Tab-separated table of C-alpha atoms and ligand atoms in Angstrom:
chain	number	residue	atom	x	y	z
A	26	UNK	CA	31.149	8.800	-2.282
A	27	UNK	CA	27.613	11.250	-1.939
A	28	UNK	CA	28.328	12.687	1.595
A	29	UNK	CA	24.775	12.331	2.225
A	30	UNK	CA	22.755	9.230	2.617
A	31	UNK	CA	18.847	8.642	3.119
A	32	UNK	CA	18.361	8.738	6.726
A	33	UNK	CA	17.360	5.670	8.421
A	34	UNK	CA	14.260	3.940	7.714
A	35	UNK	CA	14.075	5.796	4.499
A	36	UNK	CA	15.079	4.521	0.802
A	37	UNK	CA	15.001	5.377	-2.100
A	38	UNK	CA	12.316	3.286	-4.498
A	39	UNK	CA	14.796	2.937	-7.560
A	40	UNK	CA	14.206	1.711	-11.031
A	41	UNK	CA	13.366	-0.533	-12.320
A	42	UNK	CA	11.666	-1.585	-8.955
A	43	UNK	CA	9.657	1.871	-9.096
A	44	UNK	CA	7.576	0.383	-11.936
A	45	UNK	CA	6.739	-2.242	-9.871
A	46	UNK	CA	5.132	0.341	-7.896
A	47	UNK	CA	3.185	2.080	-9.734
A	48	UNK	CA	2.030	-1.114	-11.147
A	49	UNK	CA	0.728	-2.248	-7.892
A	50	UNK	CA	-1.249	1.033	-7.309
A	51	UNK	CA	-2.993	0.813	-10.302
A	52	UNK	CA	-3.802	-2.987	-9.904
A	53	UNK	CA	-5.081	-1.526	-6.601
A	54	UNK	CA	-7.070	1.322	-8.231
A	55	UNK	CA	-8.719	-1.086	-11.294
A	56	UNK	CA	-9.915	-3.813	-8.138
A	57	UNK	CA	-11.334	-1.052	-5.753
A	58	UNK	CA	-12.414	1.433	-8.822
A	59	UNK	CA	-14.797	-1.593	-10.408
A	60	UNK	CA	-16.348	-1.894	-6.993
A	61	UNK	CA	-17.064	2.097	-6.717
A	62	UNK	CA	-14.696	3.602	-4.979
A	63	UNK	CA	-13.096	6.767	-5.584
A	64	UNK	CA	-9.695	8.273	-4.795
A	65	UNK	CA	-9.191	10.532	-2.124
A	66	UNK	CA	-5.684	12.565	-2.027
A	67	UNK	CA	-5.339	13.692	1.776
A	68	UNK	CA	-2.306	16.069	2.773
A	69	UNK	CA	0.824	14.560	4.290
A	70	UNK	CA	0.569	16.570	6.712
A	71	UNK	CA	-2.150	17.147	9.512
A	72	UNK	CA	-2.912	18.725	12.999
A	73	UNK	CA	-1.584	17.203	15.592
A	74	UNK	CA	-4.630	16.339	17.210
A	75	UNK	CA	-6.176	14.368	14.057
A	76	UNK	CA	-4.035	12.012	15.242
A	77	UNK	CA	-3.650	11.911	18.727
A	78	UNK	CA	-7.456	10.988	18.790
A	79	UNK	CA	-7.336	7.975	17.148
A	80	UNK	CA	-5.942	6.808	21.005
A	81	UNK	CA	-3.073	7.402	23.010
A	82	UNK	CA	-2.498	4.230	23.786
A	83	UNK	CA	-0.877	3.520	20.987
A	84	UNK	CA	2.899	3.309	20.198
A	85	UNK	CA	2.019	5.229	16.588
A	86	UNK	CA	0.557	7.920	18.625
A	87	UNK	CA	2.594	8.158	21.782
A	88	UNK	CA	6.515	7.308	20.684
A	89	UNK	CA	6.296	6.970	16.750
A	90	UNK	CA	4.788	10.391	15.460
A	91	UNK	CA	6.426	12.700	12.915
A	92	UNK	CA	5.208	16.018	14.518
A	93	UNK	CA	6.522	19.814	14.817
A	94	UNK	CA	5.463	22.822	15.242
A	95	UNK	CA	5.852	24.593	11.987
A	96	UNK	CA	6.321	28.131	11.463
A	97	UNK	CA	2.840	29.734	12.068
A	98	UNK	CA	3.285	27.817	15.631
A	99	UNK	CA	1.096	25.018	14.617
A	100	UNK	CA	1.703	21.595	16.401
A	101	UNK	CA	1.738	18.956	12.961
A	102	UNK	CA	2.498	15.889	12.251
A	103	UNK	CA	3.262	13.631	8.865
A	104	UNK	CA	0.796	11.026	9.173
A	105	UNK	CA	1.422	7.715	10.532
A	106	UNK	CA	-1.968	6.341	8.454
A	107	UNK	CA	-4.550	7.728	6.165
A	108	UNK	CA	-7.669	6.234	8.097
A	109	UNK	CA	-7.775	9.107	10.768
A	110	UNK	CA	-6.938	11.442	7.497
A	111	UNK	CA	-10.444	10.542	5.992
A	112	UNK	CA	-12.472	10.538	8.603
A	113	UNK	CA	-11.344	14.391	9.285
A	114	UNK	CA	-11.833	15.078	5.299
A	115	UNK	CA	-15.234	13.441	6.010
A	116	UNK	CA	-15.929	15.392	9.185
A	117	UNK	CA	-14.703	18.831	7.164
A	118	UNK	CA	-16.553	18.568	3.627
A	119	UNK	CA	-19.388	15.931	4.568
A	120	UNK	CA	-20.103	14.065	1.707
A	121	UNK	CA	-23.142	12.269	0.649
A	122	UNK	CA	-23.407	8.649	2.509
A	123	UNK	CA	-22.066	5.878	1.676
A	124	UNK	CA	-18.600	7.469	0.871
A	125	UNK	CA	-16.483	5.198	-0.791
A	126	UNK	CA	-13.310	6.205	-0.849
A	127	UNK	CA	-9.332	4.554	-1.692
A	128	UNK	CA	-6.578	6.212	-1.210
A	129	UNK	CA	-2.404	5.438	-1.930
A	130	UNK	CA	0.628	7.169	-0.320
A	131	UNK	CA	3.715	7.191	2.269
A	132	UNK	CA	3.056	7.273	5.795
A	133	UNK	CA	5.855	7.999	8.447
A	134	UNK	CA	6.569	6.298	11.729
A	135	UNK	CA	9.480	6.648	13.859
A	136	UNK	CA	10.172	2.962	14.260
A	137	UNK	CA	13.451	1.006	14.602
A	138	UNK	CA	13.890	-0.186	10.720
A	139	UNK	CA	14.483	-3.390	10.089
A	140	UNK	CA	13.433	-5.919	6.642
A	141	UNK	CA	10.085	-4.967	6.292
A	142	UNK	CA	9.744	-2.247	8.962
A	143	UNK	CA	10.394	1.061	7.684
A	144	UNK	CA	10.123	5.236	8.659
A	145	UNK	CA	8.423	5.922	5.603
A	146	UNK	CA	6.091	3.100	4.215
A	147	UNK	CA	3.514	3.094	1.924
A	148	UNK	CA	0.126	2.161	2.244
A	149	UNK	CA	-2.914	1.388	-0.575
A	150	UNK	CA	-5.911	1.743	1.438
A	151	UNK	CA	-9.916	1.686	0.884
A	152	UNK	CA	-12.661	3.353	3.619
A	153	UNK	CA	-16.321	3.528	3.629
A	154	UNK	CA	-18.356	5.806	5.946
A	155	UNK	CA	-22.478	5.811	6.488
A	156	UNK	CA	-22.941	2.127	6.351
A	157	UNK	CA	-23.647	-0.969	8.883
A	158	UNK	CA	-24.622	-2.986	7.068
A	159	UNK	CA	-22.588	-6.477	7.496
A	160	UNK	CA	-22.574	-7.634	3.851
A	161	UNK	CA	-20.022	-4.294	3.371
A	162	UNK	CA	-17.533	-6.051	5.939
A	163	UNK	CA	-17.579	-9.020	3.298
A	164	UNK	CA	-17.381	-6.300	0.347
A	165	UNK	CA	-14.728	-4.480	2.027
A	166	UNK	CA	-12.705	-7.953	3.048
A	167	UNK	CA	-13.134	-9.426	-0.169
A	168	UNK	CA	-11.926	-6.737	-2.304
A	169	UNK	CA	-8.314	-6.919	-0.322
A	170	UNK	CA	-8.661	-10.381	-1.200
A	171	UNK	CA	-9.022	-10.216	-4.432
A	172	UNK	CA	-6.213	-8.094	-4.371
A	173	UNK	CA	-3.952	-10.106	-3.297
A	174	UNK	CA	-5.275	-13.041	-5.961
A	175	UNK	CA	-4.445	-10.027	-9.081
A	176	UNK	CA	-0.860	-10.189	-7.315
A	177	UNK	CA	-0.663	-13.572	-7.893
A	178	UNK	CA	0.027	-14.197	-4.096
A	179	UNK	CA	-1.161	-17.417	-2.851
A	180	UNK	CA	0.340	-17.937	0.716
A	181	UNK	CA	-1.778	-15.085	2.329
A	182	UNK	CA	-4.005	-16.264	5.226
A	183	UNK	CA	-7.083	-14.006	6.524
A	184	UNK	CA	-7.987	-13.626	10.002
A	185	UNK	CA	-10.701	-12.378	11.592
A	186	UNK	CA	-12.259	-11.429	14.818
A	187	UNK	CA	-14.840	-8.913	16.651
A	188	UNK	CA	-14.754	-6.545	19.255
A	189	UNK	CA	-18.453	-6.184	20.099
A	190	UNK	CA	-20.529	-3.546	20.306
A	191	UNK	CA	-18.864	-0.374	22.690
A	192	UNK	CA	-20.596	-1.746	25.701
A	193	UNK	CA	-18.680	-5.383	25.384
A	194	UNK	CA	-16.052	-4.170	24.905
A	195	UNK	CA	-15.838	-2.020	27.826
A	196	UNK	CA	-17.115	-5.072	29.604
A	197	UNK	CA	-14.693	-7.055	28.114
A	198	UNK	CA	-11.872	-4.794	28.842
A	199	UNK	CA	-12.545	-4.689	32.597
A	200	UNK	CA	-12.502	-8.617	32.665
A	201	UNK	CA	-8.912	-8.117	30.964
A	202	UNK	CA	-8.103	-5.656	33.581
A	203	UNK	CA	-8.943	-7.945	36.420
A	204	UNK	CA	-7.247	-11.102	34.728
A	205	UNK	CA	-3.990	-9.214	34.054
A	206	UNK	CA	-4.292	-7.537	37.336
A	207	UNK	CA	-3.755	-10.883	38.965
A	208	UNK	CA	-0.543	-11.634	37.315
A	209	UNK	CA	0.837	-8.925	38.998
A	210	UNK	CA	4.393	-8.491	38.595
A	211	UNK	CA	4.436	-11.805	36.537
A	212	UNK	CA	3.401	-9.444	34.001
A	213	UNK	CA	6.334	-7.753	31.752
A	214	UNK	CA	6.545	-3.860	32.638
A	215	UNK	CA	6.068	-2.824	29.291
A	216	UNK	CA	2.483	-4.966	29.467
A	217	UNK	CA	2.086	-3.278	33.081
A	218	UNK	CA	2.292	-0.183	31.791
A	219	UNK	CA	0.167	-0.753	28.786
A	220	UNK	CA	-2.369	-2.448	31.297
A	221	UNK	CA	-2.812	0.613	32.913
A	222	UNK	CA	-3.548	2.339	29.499
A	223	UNK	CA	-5.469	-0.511	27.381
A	224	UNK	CA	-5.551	-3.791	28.647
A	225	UNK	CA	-6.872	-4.660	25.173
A	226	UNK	CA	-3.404	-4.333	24.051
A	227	UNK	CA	-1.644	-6.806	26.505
A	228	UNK	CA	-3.334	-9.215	24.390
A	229	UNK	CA	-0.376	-8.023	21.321
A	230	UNK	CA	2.205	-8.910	23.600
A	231	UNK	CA	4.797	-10.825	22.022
A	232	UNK	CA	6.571	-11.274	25.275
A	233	UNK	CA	7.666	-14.983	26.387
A	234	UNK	CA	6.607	-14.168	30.044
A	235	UNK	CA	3.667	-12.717	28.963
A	236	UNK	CA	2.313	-15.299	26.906
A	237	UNK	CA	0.493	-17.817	29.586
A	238	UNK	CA	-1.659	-14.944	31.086
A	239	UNK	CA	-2.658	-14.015	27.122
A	240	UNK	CA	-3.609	-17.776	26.969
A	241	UNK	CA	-5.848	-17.536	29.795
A	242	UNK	CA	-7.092	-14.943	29.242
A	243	UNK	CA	-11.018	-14.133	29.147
A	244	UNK	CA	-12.386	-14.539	25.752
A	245	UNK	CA	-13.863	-11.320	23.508
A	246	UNK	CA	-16.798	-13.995	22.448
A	247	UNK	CA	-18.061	-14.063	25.887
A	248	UNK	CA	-19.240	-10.803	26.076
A	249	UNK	CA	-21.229	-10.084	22.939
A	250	UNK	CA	-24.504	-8.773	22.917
A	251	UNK	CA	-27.065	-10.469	20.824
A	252	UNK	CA	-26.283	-7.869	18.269
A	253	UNK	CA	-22.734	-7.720	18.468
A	254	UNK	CA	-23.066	-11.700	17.344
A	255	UNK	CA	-25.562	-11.475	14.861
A	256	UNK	CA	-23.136	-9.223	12.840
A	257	UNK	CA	-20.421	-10.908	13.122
A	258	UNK	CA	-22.304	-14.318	12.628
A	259	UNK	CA	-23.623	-12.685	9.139
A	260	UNK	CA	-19.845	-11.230	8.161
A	261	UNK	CA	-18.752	-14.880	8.415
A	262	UNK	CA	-21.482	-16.417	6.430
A	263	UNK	CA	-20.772	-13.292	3.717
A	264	UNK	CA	-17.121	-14.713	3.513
A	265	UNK	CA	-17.919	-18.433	3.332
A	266	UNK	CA	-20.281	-17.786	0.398
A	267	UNK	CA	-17.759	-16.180	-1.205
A	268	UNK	CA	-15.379	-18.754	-0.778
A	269	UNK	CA	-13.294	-16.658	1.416
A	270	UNK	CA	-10.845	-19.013	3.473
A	271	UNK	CA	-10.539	-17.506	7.149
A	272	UNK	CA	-9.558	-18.488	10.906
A	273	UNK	CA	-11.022	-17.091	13.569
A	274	UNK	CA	-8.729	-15.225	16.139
A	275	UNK	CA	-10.474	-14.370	19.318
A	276	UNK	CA	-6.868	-12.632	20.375
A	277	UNK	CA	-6.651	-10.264	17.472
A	278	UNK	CA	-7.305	-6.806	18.507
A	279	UNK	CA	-4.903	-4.841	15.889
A	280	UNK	CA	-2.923	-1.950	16.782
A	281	UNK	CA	-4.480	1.315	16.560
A	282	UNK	CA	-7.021	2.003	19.031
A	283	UNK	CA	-10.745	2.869	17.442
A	284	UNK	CA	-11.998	-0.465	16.102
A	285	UNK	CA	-15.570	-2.260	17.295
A	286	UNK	CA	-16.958	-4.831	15.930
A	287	UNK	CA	-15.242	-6.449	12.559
A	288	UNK	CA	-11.601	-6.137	12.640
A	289	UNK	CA	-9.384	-8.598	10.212
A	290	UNK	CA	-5.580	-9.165	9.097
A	291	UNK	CA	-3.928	-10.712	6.324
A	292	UNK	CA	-0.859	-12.131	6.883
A	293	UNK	CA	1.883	-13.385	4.249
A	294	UNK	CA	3.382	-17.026	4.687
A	295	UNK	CA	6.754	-15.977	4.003
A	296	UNK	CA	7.900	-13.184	6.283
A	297	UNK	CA	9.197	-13.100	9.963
A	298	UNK	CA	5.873	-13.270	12.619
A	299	UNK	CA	7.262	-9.922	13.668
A	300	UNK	CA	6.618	-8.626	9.833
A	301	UNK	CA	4.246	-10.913	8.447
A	302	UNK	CA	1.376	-8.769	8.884
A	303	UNK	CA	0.911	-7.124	5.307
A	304	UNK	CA	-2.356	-5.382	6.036
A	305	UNK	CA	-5.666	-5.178	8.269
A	306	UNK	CA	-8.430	-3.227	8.761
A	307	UNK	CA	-11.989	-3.055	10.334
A	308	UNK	CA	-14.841	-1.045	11.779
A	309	UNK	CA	-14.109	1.957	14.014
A	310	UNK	CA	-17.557	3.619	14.355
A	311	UNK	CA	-16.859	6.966	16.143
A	312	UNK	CA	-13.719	8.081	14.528
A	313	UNK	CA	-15.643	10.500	12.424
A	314	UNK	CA	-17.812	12.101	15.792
A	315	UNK	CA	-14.155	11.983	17.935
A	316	UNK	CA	-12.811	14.327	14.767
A	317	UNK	CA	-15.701	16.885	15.429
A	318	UNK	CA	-18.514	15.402	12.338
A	319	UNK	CA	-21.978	13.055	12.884
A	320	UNK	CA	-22.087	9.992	14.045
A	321	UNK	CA	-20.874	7.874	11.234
A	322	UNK	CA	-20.058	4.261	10.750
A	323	UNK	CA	-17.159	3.517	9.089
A	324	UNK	CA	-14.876	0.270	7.830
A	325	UNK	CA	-11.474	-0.028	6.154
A	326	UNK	CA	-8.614	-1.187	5.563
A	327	UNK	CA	-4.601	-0.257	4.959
A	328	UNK	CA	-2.176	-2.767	3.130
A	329	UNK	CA	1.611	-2.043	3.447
A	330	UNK	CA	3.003	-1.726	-0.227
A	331	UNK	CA	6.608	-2.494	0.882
A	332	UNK	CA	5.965	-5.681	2.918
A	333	UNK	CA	3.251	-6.733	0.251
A	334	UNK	CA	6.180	-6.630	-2.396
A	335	UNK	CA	8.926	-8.427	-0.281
A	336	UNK	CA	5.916	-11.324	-0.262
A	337	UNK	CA	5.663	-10.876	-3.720
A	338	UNK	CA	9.274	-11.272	-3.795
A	339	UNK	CA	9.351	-14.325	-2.085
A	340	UNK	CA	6.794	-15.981	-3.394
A	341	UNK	CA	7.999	-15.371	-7.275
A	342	UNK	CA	5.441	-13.201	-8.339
A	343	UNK	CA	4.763	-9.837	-9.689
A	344	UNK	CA	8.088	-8.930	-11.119
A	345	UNK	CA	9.294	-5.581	-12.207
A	346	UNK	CA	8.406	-4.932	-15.601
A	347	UNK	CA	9.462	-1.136	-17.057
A	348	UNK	CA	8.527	-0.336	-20.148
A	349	UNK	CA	9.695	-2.038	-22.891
A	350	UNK	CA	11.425	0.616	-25.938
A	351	UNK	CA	9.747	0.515	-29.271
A	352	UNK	CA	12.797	1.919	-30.501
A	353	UNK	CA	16.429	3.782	-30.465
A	354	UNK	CA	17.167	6.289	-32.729
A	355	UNK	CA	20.938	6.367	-33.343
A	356	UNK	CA	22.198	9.289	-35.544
A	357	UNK	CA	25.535	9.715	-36.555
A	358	UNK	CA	24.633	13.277	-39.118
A	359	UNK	CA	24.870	15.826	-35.663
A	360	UNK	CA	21.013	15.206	-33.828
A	361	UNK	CA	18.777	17.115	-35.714
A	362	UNK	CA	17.006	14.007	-37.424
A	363	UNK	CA	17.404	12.416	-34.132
A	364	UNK	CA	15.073	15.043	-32.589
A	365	UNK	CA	12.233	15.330	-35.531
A	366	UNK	CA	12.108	11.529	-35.588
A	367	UNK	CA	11.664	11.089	-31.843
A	368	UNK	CA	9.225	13.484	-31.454
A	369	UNK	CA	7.084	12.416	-34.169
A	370	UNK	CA	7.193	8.471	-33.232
A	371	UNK	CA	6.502	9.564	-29.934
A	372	UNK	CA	3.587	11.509	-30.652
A	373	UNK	CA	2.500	8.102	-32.981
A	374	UNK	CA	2.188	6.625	-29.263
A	375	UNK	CA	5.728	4.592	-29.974
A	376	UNK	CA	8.066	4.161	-26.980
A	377	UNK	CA	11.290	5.887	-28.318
A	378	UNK	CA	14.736	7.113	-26.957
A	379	UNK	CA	17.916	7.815	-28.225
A	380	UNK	CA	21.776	9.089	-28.293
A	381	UNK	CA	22.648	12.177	-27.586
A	382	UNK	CA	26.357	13.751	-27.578
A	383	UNK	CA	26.711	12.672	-31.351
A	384	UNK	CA	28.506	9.809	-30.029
A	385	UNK	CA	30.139	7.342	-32.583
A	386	UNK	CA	27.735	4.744	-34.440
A	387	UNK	CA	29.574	2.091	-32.142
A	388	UNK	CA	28.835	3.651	-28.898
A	389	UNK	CA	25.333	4.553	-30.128
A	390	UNK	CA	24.475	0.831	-30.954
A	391	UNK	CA	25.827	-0.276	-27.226
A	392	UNK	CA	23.285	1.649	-26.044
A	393	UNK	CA	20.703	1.074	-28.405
A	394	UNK	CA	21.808	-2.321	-27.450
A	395	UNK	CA	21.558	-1.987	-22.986
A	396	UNK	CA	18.000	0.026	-23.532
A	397	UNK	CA	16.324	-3.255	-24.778
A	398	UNK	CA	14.323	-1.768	-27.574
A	399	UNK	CA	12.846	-3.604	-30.495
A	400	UNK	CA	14.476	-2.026	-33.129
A	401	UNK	CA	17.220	0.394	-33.442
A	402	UNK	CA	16.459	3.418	-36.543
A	403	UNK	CA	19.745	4.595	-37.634
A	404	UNK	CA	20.153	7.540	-39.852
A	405	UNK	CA	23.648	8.034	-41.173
A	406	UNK	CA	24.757	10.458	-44.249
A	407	UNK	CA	22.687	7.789	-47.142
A	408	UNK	CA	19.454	7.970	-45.358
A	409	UNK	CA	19.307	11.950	-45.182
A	410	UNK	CA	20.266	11.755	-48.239
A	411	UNK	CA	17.447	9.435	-49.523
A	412	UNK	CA	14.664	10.392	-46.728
A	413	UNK	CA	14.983	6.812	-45.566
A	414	UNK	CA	16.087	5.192	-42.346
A	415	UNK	CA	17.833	1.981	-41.544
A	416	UNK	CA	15.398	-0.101	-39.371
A	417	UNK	CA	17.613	-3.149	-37.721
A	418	UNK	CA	15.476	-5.321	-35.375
A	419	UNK	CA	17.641	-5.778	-31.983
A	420	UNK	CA	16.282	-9.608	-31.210
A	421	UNK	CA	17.401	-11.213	-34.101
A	422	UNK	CA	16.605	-10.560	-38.336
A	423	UNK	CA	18.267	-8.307	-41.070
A	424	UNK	CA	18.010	-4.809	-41.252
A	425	UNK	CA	15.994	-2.833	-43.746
A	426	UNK	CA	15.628	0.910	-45.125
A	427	UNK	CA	12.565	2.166	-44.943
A	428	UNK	CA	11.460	5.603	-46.689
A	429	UNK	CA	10.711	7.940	-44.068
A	430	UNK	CA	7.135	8.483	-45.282
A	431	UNK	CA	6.243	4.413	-44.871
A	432	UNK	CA	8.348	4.314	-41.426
A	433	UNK	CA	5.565	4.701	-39.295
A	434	UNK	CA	3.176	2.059	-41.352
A	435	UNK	CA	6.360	-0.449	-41.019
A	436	UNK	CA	7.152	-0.289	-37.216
A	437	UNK	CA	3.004	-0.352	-36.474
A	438	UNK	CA	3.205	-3.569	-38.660
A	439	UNK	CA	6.269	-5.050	-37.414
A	440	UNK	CA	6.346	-4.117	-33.058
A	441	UNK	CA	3.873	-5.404	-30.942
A	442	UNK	CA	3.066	-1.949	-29.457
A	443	UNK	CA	3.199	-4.215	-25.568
A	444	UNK	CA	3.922	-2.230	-22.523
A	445	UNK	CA	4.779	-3.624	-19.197
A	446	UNK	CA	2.097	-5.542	-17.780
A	447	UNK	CA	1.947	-7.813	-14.912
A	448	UNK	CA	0.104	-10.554	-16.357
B	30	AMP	P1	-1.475	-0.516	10.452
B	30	AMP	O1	-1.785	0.838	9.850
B	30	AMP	O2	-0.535	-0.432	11.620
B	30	AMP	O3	-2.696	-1.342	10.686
B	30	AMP	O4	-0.634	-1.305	9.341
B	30	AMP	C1	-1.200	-1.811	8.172
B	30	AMP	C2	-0.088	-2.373	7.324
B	30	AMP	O5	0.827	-1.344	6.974
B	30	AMP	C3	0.771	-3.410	8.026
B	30	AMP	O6	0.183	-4.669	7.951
B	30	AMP	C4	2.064	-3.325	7.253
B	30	AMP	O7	1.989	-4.055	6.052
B	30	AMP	C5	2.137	-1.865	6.919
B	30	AMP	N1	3.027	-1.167	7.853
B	30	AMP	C6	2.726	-0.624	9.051
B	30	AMP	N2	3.811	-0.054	9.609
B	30	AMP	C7	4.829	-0.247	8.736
B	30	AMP	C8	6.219	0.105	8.719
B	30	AMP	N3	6.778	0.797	9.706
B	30	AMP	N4	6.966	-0.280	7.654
B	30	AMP	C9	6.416	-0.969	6.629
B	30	AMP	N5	5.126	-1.324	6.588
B	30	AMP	C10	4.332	-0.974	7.623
């Protein structure tokens, strides 16, 4: 037994479930690319206080972080999200408005792991920053969920909800602070304490003891301001002429700290409540002016690749597909041919592997056999001999020797040249 493990939360993405991966980050990149966005590659690694600004009322910020001080006595940390990540890249290079921008990658969080919940979790993620407009909180919505329809998921429910403009929401959060107040010590003292931070964030209590004072609880929809509501009335007309199923959720408030106005979730209908969330986003205008740049307004969202897949996995969809094998050379005359034929059907744009070891034709052909290509090319003593190579078709039909010079003609005709798709 390996005397060292992963460490908790952490796991290795094996094959053949690492194509699945990829897969899903490029049926990310095609959706968001045809829309106009464009990849940004952030470091894994930022300064401390990128992060500690997003709010510190936040368990990602306050209990969960990744961060050191490295060896030039800099306080870092791995980032627990990519949104805060932008908005500094934003802040430091300032791009031309409206920045479009995706992104892909691991985040870390110390957490307790469980299914679902992990220390290192990836995320696929878009952000745009310099526009208000409410027809991009339908663009930016719609493009997760049409996401989701490329997966082939169909249990995925959309909610959404606003937080006003600043000023209701500050007014808002008083009239929490006074309702929860009341409660007193009715109140769990994890809410208590989180009262006393954000009384916003009461309202995620999943608590039993908490959950009557949530109920009651003053409404967000009370407190917009004219403008606050015509946004949010135009987001919701955006989605329904798009067809766009959603519920409203007066209660959702998300977890990190900097959103106003639109903020949404999409949740799987397969997963634990505690888990279920597979992504979210919204607007968090003054991210980019907290991280030192102008006044920008920006929206986005972050999907979590692993829970996204176990939904994928429970709802039947989006299987792992590697990449089929053209072909398997076996050769049984010492490697040589082995070598020139592989690279040159490889550089043909064939899918190719082969034997190595000059193994016996039996234990070449079991593995010819386990790497599921096509057709197996065997050259033996005869075919060097001729300039020829045996061609046997692994699904079924005789086998055939080809001259070398017509081999590449014959497979082109023969093997549907399909990689892995996830049609
Ligand atoms: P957040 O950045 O907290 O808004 O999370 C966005 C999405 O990332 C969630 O809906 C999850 O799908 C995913 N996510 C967040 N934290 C974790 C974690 N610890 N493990 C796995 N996925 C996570």
């Amino acid at each position: 037994m390996s005397s060292f493990q992963t460490s908790p939360g952490m796991r290795d993405i094996l094959p053949p479930e690492s194509s699945r991966w990829r897969a899903f980050t490029q049926v990310f990149a095609d959706v968001v690319e045809a829309a106009g966005y464009q990849q940004l590659i952030p470091p894994l690694l930022e300064d401390l206080g990128v992060f500690t600004r997003i709010g510190d009322a936040t368990d990602v910020v306050t209990k969960e972080m990744y961060d050191f001080v490295d060896k030039g006595d800099r306080r870092v940390a791995l980032r627990p999200e990519q949104t805060a990540s932008v908005c500094r890249s934003f802040a430091q290079h300032r791009p031309v408005t409206p920045w479009k921008v995706f992104y892909s990658g691991p985040n870390f969080r110390y957490e307790r792991p469980q299914r679902g919940r992990y220390r290192q979790f990836d995320q696929v993620g878009i952000e745009v920053l310099g526009v208000d407009d409410p027809m991009l909180d339908v663009e930016v919505i719609a493009l997760a969920w049409e996401f989701y329809q490329q997966l082939g998921l169909q249990q995925v429910s959309l909610i959404v909800n606003s937080l006003g403009e600043p000023d209701d929401r500050s007014r808002y959060v008083e009239a929490l602070r006074t309702h929860f107040a009341a409660a007193g010590d009715s109140l769990t003292e994890q809410s208590r304490t989180t009262l006393g931070k954000n009384p916003l964030r009461v309202l995620d209590s999943k608590r039993e003891p908490d959950a009557p004072f949530i109920e009651s609880a003053p409404q967000i929809s009370d407190f917009y301001s004219d403008e606050a509501a015509a946004h949010f009335d135009a987001v919701q007309a955006g989605l329904r002429a798009l067809d766009i199923p959603f519920t409203l959720e007066p209660k959702l408030v998300r977890g990190l700290d900097y959103y106003r106005r639109t903020i949404f979730e999409f949740q799987g209908g397969t997963l634990d409540s505690a888990q279920n969330a597979l992504g979210g986003g919204g607007r968090y205008d003054g991210l980019v002016e907290a991280l030192g740049g102008p006044a920008t307004s920006g929206i986005g969202f972050a999907l979590g690749v692993d829970r996204t897949l176990l939904a994928c996995d429970d709802e039947g969809v989006f299987a792992a597909e590697p990449r089929d094998l053209d072909a398997f050379v076996v050769d049984v005359v010492g490697g040589i041919e082995a070598v020139k034929l592989t690279a040159e059907l490889r550089q043909a744009g064939f899918a190719v592997d082969r034997g190595y070891d000059n193994r016996s034709m039996k234990a070449q052909m079991k593995l010819a056999n386990r790497s599921n290509a096509a057709v197996a090319l065997i050259i033996g003593e005869d075919e060097v001999a001729n300039n020829a190579v045996v061609v046997k078709p692994m699904r079924g039909g005789d086998q055939q020797t080809i001259p070398r010079s017509e081999l590449i003609e014959h497979l082109s005709g023969n093997l549907s040249q399909k990689t892995g798709t996830h049609d």
